[in-house]
Coordinates of C-alpha atoms and ligand atoms in Angstrom, one line a residue:
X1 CA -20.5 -13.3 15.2
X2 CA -17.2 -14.4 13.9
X3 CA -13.9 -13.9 16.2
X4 CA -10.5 -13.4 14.2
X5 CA -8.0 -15.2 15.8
X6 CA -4.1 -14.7 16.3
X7 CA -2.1 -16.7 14.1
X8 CA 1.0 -18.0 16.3
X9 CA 3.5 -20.7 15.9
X10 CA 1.3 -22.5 13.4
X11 CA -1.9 -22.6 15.7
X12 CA -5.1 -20.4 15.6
X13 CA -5.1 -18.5 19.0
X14 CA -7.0 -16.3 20.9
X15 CA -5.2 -13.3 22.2
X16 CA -3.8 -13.1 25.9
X17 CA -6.1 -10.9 27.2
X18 CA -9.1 -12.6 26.0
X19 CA -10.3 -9.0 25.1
X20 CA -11.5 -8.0 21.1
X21 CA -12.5 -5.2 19.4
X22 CA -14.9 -4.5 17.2
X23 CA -14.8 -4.8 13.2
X24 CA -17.0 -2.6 11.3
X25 CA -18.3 -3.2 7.7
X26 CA -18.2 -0.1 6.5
X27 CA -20.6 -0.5 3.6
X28 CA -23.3 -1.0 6.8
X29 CA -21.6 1.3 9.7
X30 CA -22.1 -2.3 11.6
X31 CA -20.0 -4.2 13.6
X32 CA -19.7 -7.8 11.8
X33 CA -17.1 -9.8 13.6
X34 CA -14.3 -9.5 16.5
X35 CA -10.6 -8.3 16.0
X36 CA -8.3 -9.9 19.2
X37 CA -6.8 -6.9 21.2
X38 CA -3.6 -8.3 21.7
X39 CA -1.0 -6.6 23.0
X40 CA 3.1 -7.1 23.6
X41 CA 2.0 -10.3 25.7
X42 CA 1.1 -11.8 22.5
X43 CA 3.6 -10.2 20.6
X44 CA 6.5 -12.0 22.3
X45 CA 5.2 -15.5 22.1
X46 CA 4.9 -14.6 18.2
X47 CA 8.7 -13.7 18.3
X48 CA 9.1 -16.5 20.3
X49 CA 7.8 -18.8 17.7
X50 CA 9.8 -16.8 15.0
X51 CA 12.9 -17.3 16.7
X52 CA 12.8 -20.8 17.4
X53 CA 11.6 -21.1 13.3
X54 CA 14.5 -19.2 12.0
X55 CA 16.7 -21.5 13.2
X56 CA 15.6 -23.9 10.2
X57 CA 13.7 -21.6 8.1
X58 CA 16.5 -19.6 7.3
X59 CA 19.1 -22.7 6.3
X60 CA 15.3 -24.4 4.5
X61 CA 16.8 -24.5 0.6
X62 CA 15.1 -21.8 -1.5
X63 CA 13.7 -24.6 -3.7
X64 CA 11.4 -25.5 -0.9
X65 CA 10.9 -22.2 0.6
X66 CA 9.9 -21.5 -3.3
X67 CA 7.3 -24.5 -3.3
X68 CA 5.5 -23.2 0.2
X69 CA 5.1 -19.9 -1.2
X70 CA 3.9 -21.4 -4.3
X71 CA 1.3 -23.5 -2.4
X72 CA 0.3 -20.2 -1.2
X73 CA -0.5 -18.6 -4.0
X74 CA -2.0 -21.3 -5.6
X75 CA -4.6 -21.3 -2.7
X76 CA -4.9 -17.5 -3.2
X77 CA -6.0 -18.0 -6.3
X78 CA -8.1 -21.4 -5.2
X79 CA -10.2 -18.8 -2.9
X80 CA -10.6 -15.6 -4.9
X81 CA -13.9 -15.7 -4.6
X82 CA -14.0 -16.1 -0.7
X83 CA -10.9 -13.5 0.0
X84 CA -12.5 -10.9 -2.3
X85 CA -15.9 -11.1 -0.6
X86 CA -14.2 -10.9 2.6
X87 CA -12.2 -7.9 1.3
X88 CA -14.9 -6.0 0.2
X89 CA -16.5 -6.5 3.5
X90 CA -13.7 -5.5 5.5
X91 CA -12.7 -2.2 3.7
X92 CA -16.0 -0.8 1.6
X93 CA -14.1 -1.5 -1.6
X94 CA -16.1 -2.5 -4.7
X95 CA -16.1 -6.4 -4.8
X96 CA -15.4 -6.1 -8.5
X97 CA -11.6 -4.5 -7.5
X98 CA -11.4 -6.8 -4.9
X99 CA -11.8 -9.6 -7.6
X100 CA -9.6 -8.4 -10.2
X101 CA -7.0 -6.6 -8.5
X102 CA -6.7 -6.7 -4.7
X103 CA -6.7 -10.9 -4.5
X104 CA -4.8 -11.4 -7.7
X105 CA -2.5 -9.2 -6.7
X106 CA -2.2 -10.8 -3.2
X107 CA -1.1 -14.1 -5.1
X108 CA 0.6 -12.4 -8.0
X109 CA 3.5 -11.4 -4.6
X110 CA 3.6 -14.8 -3.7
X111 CA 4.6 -16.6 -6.9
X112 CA 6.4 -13.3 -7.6
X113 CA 8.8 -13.9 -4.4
X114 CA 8.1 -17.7 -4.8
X115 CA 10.2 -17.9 -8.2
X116 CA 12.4 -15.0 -7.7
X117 CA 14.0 -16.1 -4.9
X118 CA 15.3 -18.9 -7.3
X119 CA 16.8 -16.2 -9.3
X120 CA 18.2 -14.1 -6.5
X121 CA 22.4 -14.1 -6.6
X122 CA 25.0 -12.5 -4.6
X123 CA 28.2 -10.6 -6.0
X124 CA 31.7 -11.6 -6.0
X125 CA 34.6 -9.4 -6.4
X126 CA 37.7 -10.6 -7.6
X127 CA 41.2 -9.0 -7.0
X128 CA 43.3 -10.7 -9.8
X129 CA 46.0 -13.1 -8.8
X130 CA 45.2 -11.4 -5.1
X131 CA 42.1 -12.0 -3.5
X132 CA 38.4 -13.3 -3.9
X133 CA 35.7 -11.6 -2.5
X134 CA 32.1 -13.5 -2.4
X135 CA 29.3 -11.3 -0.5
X136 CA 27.1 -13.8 1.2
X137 CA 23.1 -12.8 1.6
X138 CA 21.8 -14.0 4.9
X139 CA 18.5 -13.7 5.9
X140 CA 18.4 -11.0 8.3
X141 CA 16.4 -12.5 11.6
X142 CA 12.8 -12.5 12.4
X143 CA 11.0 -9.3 10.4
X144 CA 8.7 -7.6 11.7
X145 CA 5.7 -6.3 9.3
X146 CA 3.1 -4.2 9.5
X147 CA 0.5 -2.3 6.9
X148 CA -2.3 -0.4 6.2
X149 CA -5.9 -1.0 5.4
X150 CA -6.3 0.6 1.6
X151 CA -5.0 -2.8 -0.1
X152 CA -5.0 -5.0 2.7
X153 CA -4.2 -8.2 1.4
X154 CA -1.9 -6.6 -1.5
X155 CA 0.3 -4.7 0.9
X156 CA 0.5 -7.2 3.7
X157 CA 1.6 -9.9 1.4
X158 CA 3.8 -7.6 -0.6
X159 CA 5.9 -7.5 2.7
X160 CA 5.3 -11.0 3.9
X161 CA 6.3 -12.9 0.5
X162 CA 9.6 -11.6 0.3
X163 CA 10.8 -11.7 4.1
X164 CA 9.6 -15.7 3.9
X165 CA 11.5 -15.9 0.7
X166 CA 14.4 -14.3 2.0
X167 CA 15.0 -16.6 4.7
X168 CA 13.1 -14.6 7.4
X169 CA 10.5 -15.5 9.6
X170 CA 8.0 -13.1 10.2
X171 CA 5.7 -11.3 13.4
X172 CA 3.0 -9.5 11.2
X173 CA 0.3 -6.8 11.9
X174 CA -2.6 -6.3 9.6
X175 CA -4.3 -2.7 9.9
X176 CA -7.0 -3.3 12.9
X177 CA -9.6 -1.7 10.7
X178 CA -9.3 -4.8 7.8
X179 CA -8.0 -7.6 9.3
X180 CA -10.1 -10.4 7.9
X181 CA -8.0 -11.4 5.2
X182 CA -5.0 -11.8 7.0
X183 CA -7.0 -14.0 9.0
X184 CA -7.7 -16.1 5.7
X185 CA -4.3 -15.8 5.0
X186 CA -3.3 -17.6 7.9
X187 CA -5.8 -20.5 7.5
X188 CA -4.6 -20.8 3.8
X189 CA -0.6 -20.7 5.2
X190 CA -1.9 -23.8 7.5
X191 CA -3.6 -25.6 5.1
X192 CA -0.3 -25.1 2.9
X193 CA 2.0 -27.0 5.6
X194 CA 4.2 -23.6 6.2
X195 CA 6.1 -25.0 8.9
X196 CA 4.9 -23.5 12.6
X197 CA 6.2 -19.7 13.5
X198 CA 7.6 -19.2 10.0
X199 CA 4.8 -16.8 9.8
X200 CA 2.9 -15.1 12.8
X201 CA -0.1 -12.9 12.4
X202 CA -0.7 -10.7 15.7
X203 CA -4.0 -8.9 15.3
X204 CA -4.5 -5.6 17.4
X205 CA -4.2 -1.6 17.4
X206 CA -0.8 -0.1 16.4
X207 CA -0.2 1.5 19.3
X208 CA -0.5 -2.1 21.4
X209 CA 0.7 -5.0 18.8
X210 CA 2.6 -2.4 16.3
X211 CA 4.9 -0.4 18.7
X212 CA 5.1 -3.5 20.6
X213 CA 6.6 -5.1 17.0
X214 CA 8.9 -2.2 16.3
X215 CA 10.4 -1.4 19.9
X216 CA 11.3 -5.0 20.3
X217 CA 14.7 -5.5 21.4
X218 CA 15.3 -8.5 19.4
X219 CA 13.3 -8.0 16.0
X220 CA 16.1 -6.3 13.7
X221 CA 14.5 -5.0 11.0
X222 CA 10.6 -3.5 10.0
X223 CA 9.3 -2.7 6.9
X224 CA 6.0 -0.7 7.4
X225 CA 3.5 0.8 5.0
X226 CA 1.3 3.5 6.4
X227 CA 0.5 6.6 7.5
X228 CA 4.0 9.5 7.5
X229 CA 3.1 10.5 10.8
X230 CA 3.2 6.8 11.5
X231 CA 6.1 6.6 9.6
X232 CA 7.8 9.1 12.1
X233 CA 7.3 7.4 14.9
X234 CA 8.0 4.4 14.1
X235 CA 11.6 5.5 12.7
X236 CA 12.3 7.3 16.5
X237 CA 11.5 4.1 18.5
X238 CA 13.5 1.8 15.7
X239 CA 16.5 3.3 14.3
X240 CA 18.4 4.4 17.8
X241 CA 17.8 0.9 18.1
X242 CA 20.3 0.5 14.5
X243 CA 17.3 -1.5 12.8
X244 CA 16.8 -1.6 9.0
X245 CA 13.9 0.1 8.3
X246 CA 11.6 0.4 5.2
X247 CA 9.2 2.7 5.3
X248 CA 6.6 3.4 2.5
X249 CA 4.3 6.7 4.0
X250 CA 2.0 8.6 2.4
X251 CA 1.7 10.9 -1.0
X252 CA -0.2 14.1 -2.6
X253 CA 0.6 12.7 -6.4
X254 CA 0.8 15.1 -9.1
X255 CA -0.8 14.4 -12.5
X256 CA 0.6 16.6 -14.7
X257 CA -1.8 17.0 -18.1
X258 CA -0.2 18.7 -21.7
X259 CA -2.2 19.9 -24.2
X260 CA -0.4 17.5 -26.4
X261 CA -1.8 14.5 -24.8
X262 CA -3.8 11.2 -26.1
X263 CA -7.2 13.2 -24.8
X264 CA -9.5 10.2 -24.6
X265 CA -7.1 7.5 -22.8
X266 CA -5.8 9.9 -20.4
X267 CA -9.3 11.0 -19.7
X268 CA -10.6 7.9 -18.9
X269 CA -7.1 6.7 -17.0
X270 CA -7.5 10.4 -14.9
X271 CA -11.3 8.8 -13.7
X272 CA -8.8 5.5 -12.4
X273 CA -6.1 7.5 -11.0
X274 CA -8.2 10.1 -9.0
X275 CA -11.2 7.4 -7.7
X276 CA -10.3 4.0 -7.9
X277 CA -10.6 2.4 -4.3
X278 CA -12.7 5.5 -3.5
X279 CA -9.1 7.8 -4.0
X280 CA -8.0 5.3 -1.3
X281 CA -4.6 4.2 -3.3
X282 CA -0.9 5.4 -1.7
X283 CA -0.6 5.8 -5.6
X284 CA -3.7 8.1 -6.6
X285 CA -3.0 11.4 -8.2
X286 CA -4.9 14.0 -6.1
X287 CA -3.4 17.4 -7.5
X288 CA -4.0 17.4 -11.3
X289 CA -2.5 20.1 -13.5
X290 CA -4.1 20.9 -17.0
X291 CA -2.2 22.9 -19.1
X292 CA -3.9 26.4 -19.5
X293 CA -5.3 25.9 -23.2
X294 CA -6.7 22.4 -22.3
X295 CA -8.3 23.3 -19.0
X296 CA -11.7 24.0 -19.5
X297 CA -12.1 21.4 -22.0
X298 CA -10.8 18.5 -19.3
X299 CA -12.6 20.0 -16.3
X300 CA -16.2 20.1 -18.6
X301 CA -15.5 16.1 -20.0
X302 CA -14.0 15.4 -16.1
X303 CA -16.5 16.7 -14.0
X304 CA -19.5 14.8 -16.3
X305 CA -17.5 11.7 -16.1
X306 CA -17.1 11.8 -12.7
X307 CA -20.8 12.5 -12.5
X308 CA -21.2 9.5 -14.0
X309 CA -19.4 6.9 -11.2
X310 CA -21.7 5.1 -9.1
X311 CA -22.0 5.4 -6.0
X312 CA -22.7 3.0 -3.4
X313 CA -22.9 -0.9 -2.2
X314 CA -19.7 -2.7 -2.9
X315 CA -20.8 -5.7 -3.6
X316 CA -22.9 -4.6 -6.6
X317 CA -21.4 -4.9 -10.0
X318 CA -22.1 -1.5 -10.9
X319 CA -21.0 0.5 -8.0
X320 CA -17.4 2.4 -8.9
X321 CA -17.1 3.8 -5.7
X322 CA -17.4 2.1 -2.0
X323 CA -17.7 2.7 1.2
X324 CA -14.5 4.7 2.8
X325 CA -13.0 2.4 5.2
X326 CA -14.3 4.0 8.8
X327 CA -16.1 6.2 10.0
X328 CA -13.6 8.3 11.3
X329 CA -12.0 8.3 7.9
X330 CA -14.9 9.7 6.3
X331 CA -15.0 12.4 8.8
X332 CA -11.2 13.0 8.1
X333 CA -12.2 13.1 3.9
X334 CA -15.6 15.4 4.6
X335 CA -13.6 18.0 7.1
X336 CA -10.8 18.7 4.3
X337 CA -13.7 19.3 1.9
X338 CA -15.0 21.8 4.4
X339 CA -11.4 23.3 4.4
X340 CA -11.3 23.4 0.8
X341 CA -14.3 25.5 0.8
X342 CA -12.9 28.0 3.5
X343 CA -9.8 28.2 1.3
X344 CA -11.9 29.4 -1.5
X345 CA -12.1 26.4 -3.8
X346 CA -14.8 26.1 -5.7
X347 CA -16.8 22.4 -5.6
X348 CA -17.6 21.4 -9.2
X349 CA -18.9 18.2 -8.7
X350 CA -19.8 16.0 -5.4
X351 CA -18.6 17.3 -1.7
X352 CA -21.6 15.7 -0.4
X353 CA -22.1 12.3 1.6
X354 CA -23.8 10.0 0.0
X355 CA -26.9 8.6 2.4
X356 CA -27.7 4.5 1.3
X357 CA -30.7 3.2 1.5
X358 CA -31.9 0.0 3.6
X359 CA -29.2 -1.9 5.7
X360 CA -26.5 1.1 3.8
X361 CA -28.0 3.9 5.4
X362 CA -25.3 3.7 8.0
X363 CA -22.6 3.2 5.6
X364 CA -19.5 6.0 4.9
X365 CA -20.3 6.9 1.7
X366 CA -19.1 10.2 -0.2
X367 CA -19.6 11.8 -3.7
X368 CA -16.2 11.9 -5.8
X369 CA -15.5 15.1 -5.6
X370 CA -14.2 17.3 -8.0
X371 CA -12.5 20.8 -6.8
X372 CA -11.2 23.9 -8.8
X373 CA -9.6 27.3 -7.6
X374 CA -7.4 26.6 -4.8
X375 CA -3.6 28.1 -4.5
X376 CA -1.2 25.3 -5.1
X377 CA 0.3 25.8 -1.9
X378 CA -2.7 26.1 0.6
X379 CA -3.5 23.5 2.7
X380 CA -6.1 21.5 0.8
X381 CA -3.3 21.3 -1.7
X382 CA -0.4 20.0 0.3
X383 CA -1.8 17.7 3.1
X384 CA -2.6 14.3 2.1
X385 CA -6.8 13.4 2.2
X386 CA -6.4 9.4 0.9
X387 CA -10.1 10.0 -0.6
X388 CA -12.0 10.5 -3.5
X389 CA -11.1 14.0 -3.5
X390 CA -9.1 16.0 -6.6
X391 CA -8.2 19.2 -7.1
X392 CA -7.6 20.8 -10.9
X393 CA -5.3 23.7 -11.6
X394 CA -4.3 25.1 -14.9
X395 CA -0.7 25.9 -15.8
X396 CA 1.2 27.8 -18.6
X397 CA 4.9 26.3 -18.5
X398 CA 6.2 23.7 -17.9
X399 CA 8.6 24.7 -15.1
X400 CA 5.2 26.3 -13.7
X401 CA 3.7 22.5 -13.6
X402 CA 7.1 21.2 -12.0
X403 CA 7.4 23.9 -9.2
X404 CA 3.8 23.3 -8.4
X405 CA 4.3 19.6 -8.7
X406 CA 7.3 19.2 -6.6
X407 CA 5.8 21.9 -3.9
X408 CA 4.5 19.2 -1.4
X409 CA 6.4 17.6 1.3
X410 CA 5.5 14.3 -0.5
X411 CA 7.1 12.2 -3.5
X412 CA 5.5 9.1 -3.5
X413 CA 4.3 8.7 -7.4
X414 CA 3.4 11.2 -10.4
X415 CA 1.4 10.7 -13.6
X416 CA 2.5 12.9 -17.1
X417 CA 0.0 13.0 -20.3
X418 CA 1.9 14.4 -23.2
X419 CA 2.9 13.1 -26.7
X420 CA 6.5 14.6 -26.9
X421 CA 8.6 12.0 -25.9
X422 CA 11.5 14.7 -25.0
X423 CA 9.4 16.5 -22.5
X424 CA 8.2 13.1 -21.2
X425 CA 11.5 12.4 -20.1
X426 CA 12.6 15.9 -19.4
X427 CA 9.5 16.3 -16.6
X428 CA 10.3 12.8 -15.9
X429 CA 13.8 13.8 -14.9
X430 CA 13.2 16.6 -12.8
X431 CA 9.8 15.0 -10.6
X432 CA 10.6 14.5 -7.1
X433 CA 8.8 11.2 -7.0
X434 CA 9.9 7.7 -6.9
X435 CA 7.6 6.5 -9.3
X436 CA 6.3 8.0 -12.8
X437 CA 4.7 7.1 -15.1
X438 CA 4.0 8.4 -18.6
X439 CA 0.6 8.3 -20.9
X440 CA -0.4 5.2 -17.8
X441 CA -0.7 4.8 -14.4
X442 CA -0.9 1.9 -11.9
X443 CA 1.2 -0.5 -14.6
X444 CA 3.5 -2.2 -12.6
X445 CA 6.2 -4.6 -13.0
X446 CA 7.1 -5.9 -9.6
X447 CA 10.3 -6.0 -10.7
X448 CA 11.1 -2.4 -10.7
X449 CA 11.9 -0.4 -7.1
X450 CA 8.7 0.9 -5.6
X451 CA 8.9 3.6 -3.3
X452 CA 8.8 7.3 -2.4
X453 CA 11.1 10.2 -1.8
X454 CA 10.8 13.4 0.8
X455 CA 8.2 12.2 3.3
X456 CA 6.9 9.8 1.1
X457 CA 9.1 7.1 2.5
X458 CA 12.9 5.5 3.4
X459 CA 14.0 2.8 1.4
X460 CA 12.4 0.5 -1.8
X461 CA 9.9 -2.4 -2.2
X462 CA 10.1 -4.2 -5.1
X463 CA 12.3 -6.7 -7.2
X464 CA 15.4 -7.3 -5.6
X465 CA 15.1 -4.9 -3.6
X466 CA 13.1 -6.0 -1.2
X467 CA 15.0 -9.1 -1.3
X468 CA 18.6 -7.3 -0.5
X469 CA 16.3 -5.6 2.6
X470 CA 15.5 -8.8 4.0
X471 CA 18.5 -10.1 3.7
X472 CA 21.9 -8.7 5.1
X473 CA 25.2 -8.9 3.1
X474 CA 28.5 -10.4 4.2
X475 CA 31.6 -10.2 2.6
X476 CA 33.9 -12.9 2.2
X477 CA 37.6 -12.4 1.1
X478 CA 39.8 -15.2 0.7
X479 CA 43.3 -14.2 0.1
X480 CA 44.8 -16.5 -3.1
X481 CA 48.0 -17.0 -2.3
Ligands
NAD501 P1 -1.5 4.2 9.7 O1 -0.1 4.7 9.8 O2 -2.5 4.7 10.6 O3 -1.4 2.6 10.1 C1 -0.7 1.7 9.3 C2 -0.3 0.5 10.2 O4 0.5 1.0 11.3 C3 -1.6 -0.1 10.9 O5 -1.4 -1.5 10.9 C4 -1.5 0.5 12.3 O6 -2.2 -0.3 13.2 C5 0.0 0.5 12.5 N1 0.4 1.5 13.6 C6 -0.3 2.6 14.0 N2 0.4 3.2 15.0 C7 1.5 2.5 15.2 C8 2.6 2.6 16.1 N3 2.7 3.6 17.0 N4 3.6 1.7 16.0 C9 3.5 0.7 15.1 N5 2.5 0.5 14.2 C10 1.5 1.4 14.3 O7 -1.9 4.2 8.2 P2 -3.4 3.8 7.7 O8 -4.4 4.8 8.0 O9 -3.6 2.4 8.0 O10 -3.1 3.8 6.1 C11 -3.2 5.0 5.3 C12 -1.8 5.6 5.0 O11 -1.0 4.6 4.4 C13 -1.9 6.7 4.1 O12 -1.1 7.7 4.5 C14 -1.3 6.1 2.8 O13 -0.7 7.0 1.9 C15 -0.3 5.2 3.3 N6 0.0 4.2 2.3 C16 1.3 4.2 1.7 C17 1.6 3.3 0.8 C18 3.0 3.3 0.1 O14 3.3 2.3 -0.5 N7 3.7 4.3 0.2 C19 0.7 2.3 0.4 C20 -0.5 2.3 1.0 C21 -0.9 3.2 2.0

């Protein structure tokens, strides 16, 4: 079976301790290949590496930091076929999303990063006859970046792109539960000619190779994607140490459904936003709110669509919905359907784990699960389940949809169906959410900030944005006379 090795100062590596763990397929419940267990041994010969890269990396002209990351997309795209098998694998997803979206995504951030960086410019400030003021962007050190296991390639590299674009070098953690394509990442960065320690993949658990990352003395800045309990932690280890700090946690997204709306497109885009990825997307709207005189209608038409999504092996061209990623996610996703129950919710379609058959039958399957009749405020409604689980919930007024909308601890993204353009923006106005977005959901311009408010996150990806976060500004001013 297949070891996954550390990628470190250019070099394929084993970790330190010689010791692995075990990766699961979770479409099978088997183990299929070895994660290294590394640990803050291996951590500090990746910052090592990093160090002793900045030094050039970070005075390397953008034109040829530009043409690496190019290279690297290019050989994304060169090896969709390979990355989204191995994605698929890895996480349970359907192959067909990995195809389309996860690995062309992946690439998308490269050459996104790859050609902005070209485009990236700094202020200046002038005082008249005075003074000028120029504010230099320098890249801020060695980053440290680590993400979750939902879009593994996607998020890694939507962290990794910019910090190399930037000027940065990089010690990155994968999630240990889907680490296989960061493991073709860094056989694709070699084959690229990315200089040695520009980029440094440490494989391992978060509470080894991650907190090793984010307590170190040296590496001043992290941007995470994760868990908010994660999230926490991480932000009580990093910022008494003064480091910059991005931080994009969880969500409970509202979708907020009028009456007025385009019925059949937001019917069919409410099927995307509640089960793509098996519910398994930071950006999935899990608390959907039908406006009262629309409500039976949608929950008839939604519960027989959902009926509809098959079930099962990801790499079949049917299947809608995967494998969840672990086992002990599944257990997480199956006991808050069990809560939902005890909090009086009433299941309307799925709740159930789906058994496969043949080499499946171990596999984490679940039914897309459809639940009505729950307080907006009880548990089931506020907590976050990252599954294909939605609850529906009529409303009367507006300000109804808002205060049940806004009641979560959570404002990561929100979704509004409606066909008056003044309410549109109105709601818009008023969501506690980073993102929104109106009659659509999951269009995305990586231009624009992406991010959430409340305990949905610190900081924006994105655009520029993630560029000024890698970078650091310093002013100039040069008196004139
Ligand atoms: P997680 O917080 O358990 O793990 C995320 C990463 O952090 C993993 O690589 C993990 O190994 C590492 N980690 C764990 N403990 C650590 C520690 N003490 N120090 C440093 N690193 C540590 O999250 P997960 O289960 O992998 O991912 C699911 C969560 O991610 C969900 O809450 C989801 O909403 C969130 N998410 C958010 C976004 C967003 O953009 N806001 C996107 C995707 C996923």
């Amino acid at each position: 079976m297949q070891h996954i090795k550390n990628y470190i100062n250019g070099q394929l590596v084993e970790p330190v301790s010689k010791s692995y763990l075990d990766n699961y397929n979770p479409a099978t419940g088997k183990v299929y290949s070895y994660i290294p267990d590394s640990d803050e041994k291996d951590v500090e010969i990746a910052y090592a590496a990093a160090k002793a890269a900045f030094a050039s990396w970070s005075v390397t002209s953008k034109d040829q930091r530009s043409k690496y990351l190019l290279k690297i997309a290019a050989l994304i795209e060169k090896n969709l076929d390979k990355l989204a098998l191995a994605e698929s694998i890895d996480n349970g997803k359907p192959l067909k999303l990995a195809k389309t979206v996860d690995i062309p995504r992946a690439a998308a951030n490269f050459h996104f990063y790859g050609t902005g960086i070209l485009h990236y410019a700094s202020h200046a400030h002038s005082m008249e006859e005075t003074a000028i003021n120029y504010t230099l962007r320098q890249p801020v050190g060695v980053a440290g970046c680590i993400s979750p296991w939902n879009l593994p390639l996607y998020l890694f590299s939507w962290k990794i792109a910019p910090a190399l674009a930037a000027g940065c070098t990089v010690v990155a953690k994968p999630s240990e539960v889907t680490p296989m394509t960061a493991y073709l990442l860094s056989e694709i960065c070699i084959e690229a000619g990315l200089p040695a320690g520009v980029l440094n993949i440490v494989h391992g658990l978060g509470g080894k190779v991650g907190n090793a990352i984010v307590s170190h003395k040296d590496i001043p800045l992290i941007s995470f994607t994760g868990g908010t309990v994660t999230g926490k932690h991480i932000a009580s280890v990093a910022a008494p140490m003064f480091k910059k700090l991005s931080l994009e946690l969880g969500g409970k997204n509202p979708n907020i459904i009028f009456a007025d709306c385009d019925y059949d497109k937001m019917l069919s885009t409410t099927i995307h936003s509640s089960f793509s990825n098996q519910g398994e997307i930071c950006l999935c709207g899990s608390r959907i709110f039908i406006e009262r005189k629309l409500y039976d209608k949608f929950k008839n038409d939604f519960v027989a669509k959902t009926k509809e999504l098959v079930v099962g092996n990801p790499l079949d061209d049917k299947t809608r919905v995967g494998a969840i990623v672990s086992k002990g996610h599944h257990e997480k996703i199956m006991s808050y359907i069990k809560l939902a129950e005890e909090e009086g919710g009433k299941i309307l379609c799925g709740g159930k784990i789906v058994k496969g058959a043949g080499e499946l039958a171990e596999g984490y399957y679940i039914e897309p699960t459809v639940i009505e009749g729950l307080a907006y405020n009880c548990r089931t409604n506020q907590e976050e389940i990252f599954g294909p689980v939605v609850t529906i919930t009529p409303f009367d007024t507006e300000e109804e949809a808002l205060m049940m909308a806004n009641s979560t601890v959570y404002g990561l993204a929100s979704v509004l169906w409606t066909q008056d353009l003044t309410r549109a923006h109105r709601v818009a106005n008023l969501i506690h959410a980073g993102i929104v977005w109106i009659n659509c959901w999951l269009l995305r311009d990586l231009r624009t900030p992406f991010g959430g408010v409340k305990a949905s996150g610190v900081g924006r990806e994105g655009g520029f944005e993630a560029l000024d976060f890698f970078t650091e500004p310093k002013n100039v001013c040069v008196k004139l006379s």
